[in-house]
Amino acid sequence: MSDAMVRPAAPGDAEEVRSLVTRALLTAGFPPPDADLDADLLDLSYYNGPGRSVWVAERDGFVVGCAAIDVGEARTAVLRRLAGGSLGALVKEALRFAAAEGYRAVETVLPPGLPGTADTLGRAGFEAPSDANPMLLRLDLS
């Protein structure tokens, strides 16, 4: 088996991204994505806007992981849709993009029940701010 390659997601990757995110949510004990609330999973062009991007990790021709950066508040990016395999490489690419876009920090909400994802984010330097919900993780880029 070869190493995964991280690349920008293409419109045709939407089904695989949706599947990866759905499996991650169900594994963590949450309901699957909702078509009204999670329209970005139906049409990845949402991430074509300024300050946004979405990537997939591909191995042997198959999408095995995904991650996205969305626009947050006060020059803070939001890491979303982190699911599947090759999470370390996906987080690295997302952080590189966020820094290049001039974001000062990256935040993500990590539901309980995803220990591998929590470990990956911890290795990347994400921490729970002391005054916030423990599911909120933050990494300052400055």
Tab-separated table of C-alpha atoms in Angstrom:
chain	number	residue	atom	x	y	z
A	1	MET	CA	0.000	0.000	0.000
A	2	SER	CA	1.400	3.417	-0.963
A	3	ASP	CA	1.450	6.599	1.092
A	4	ALA	CA	-1.552	8.858	0.765
A	5	MET	CA	-1.344	11.945	-1.398
A	6	VAL	CA	-3.159	15.077	-0.199
A	7	ARG	CA	-4.742	17.120	-2.973
A	8	PRO	CA	-7.471	19.742	-3.349
A	9	ALA	CA	-10.868	18.081	-3.510
A	10	ALA	CA	-12.585	17.983	-6.872
A	11	PRO	CA	-16.368	18.268	-7.357
A	12	GLY	CA	-16.510	14.523	-7.996
A	13	ASP	CA	-15.092	13.835	-4.521
A	14	ALA	CA	-18.256	15.052	-2.767
A	15	GLU	CA	-19.758	11.580	-2.379
A	16	GLU	CA	-16.591	10.174	-0.780
A	17	VAL	CA	-16.213	13.220	1.506
A	18	ARG	CA	-19.842	12.929	2.583
A	19	SER	CA	-19.356	9.222	3.283
A	20	LEU	CA	-16.209	9.795	5.366
A	21	VAL	CA	-17.843	12.552	7.425
A	22	THR	CA	-20.988	10.473	7.925
A	23	ARG	CA	-18.994	7.481	9.184
A	24	ALA	CA	-17.013	9.702	11.580
A	25	LEU	CA	-20.184	11.247	13.004
A	26	LEU	CA	-21.936	7.904	13.406
A	27	THR	CA	-18.830	6.399	15.063
A	28	ALA	CA	-18.836	9.274	17.567
A	29	GLY	CA	-22.525	8.689	18.313
A	30	PHE	CA	-23.883	11.677	16.414
A	31	PRO	CA	-26.563	11.775	13.721
A	32	PRO	CA	-25.504	11.835	10.078
A	33	PRO	CA	-25.189	15.156	8.254
A	34	ASP	CA	-28.388	17.020	7.502
A	35	ALA	CA	-28.929	18.174	3.901
A	36	ASP	CA	-30.160	21.602	5.039
A	37	LEU	CA	-27.428	22.231	7.620
A	38	ASP	CA	-24.559	20.533	5.797
A	39	ALA	CA	-25.044	21.718	2.209
A	40	ASP	CA	-21.260	21.993	1.817
A	41	LEU	CA	-21.138	18.190	1.753
A	42	LEU	CA	-23.467	18.104	-1.231
A	43	ASP	CA	-21.640	20.764	-3.210
A	44	LEU	CA	-17.950	21.189	-2.438
A	45	SER	CA	-17.886	24.428	-4.454
A	46	TYR	CA	-18.777	26.120	-1.156
A	47	TYR	CA	-15.058	25.848	-0.382
A	48	ASN	CA	-14.080	27.771	-3.535
A	49	GLY	CA	-14.830	31.055	-1.734
A	50	PRO	CA	-12.144	33.350	-0.321
A	51	GLY	CA	-10.355	31.920	2.704
A	52	ARG	CA	-11.864	28.458	2.230
A	53	SER	CA	-10.546	25.192	0.865
A	54	VAL	CA	-11.145	21.444	1.081
A	55	TRP	CA	-8.699	18.569	0.577
A	56	VAL	CA	-8.783	14.834	0.305
A	57	ALA	CA	-6.153	12.233	1.015
A	58	GLU	CA	-5.985	9.671	-1.770
A	59	ARG	CA	-4.293	6.294	-1.624
A	60	ASP	CA	-4.159	3.836	-4.514
A	61	GLY	CA	-6.882	5.777	-6.328
A	62	PHE	CA	-9.293	5.863	-3.364
A	63	VAL	CA	-10.220	8.840	-1.188
A	64	VAL	CA	-9.339	7.833	2.380
A	65	GLY	CA	-9.576	11.127	4.285
A	66	CYS	CA	-10.747	14.725	4.106
A	67	ALA	CA	-10.403	18.109	5.767
A	68	ALA	CA	-11.623	21.640	5.102
A	69	ILE	CA	-10.858	25.178	6.200
A	70	ASP	CA	-13.732	27.616	6.532
A	71	VAL	CA	-13.878	31.292	7.425
A	72	GLY	CA	-14.354	32.002	11.112
A	73	GLU	CA	-14.504	35.227	13.073
A	74	ALA	CA	-11.702	37.696	13.789
A	75	ARG	CA	-9.185	36.201	11.319
A	76	THR	CA	-9.665	32.738	12.779
A	77	ALA	CA	-10.040	29.791	10.418
A	78	VAL	CA	-12.313	26.871	11.232
A	79	LEU	CA	-11.019	23.351	10.589
A	80	ARG	CA	-14.002	21.252	9.505
A	81	ARG	CA	-14.819	17.935	7.929
A	82	LEU	CA	-11.727	16.195	9.345
A	83	ALA	CA	-12.461	12.515	8.813
A	84	GLY	CA	-10.963	9.241	7.653
A	85	GLY	CA	-7.284	8.426	7.304
A	86	SER	CA	-4.076	10.383	6.759
A	87	LEU	CA	-5.328	12.987	9.218
A	88	GLY	CA	-1.834	14.243	10.067
A	89	ALA	CA	-1.074	15.097	6.446
A	90	LEU	CA	-4.493	16.702	6.003
A	91	VAL	CA	-4.102	18.852	9.131
A	92	LYS	CA	-0.627	19.900	7.988
A	93	GLU	CA	-2.017	21.041	4.612
A	94	ALA	CA	-4.935	22.849	6.266
A	95	LEU	CA	-2.571	24.698	8.634
A	96	ARG	CA	-0.270	25.629	5.759
A	97	PHE	CA	-3.238	27.068	3.867
A	98	ALA	CA	-4.537	28.960	6.923
A	99	ALA	CA	-1.134	30.547	7.535
A	100	ALA	CA	-0.789	31.525	3.861
A	101	GLU	CA	-4.264	33.117	3.981
A	102	GLY	CA	-3.178	35.258	6.936
A	103	TYR	CA	-5.324	33.643	9.600
A	104	ARG	CA	-4.058	34.221	13.138
A	105	ALA	CA	-5.501	31.003	14.561
A	106	VAL	CA	-7.360	27.832	13.635
A	107	GLU	CA	-10.228	26.443	15.711
A	108	THR	CA	-12.148	23.210	15.503
A	109	VAL	CA	-14.869	21.487	17.465
A	110	LEU	CA	-13.975	17.915	18.304
A	111	PRO	CA	-16.836	15.779	19.554
A	112	PRO	CA	-15.991	13.053	22.059
A	113	GLY	CA	-15.669	9.594	20.582
A	114	LEU	CA	-12.961	10.341	18.028
A	115	PRO	CA	-9.734	9.470	19.893
A	116	GLY	CA	-7.568	9.155	16.773
A	117	THR	CA	-8.655	12.590	15.619
A	118	ALA	CA	-8.003	14.044	19.083
A	119	ASP	CA	-4.494	12.551	19.073
A	120	THR	CA	-3.738	13.988	15.632
A	121	LEU	CA	-4.908	17.449	16.633
A	122	GLY	CA	-2.919	17.280	19.867
A	123	ARG	CA	0.261	16.379	17.973
A	124	ALA	CA	-0.354	19.368	15.690
A	125	GLY	CA	-0.475	21.657	18.738
A	126	PHE	CA	-4.223	22.199	19.168
A	127	GLU	CA	-5.341	22.774	22.757
A	128	ALA	CA	-8.605	23.524	24.531
A	129	PRO	CA	-8.656	27.159	25.679
A	130	SER	CA	-9.023	27.239	29.461
A	131	ASP	CA	-12.166	29.389	29.355
A	132	ALA	CA	-14.016	27.531	26.607
A	133	ASN	CA	-16.020	24.416	25.956
A	134	PRO	CA	-13.592	21.453	26.146
A	135	MET	CA	-14.756	20.310	22.689
A	136	LEU	CA	-13.314	23.521	21.215
A	137	LEU	CA	-9.666	23.207	20.236
A	138	ARG	CA	-7.462	26.093	19.082
A	139	LEU	CA	-4.050	26.589	17.573
A	140	ASP	CA	-2.522	30.054	17.405
A	141	LEU	CA	-0.552	30.598	14.192
A	142	SER	CA	1.159	33.856	15.152
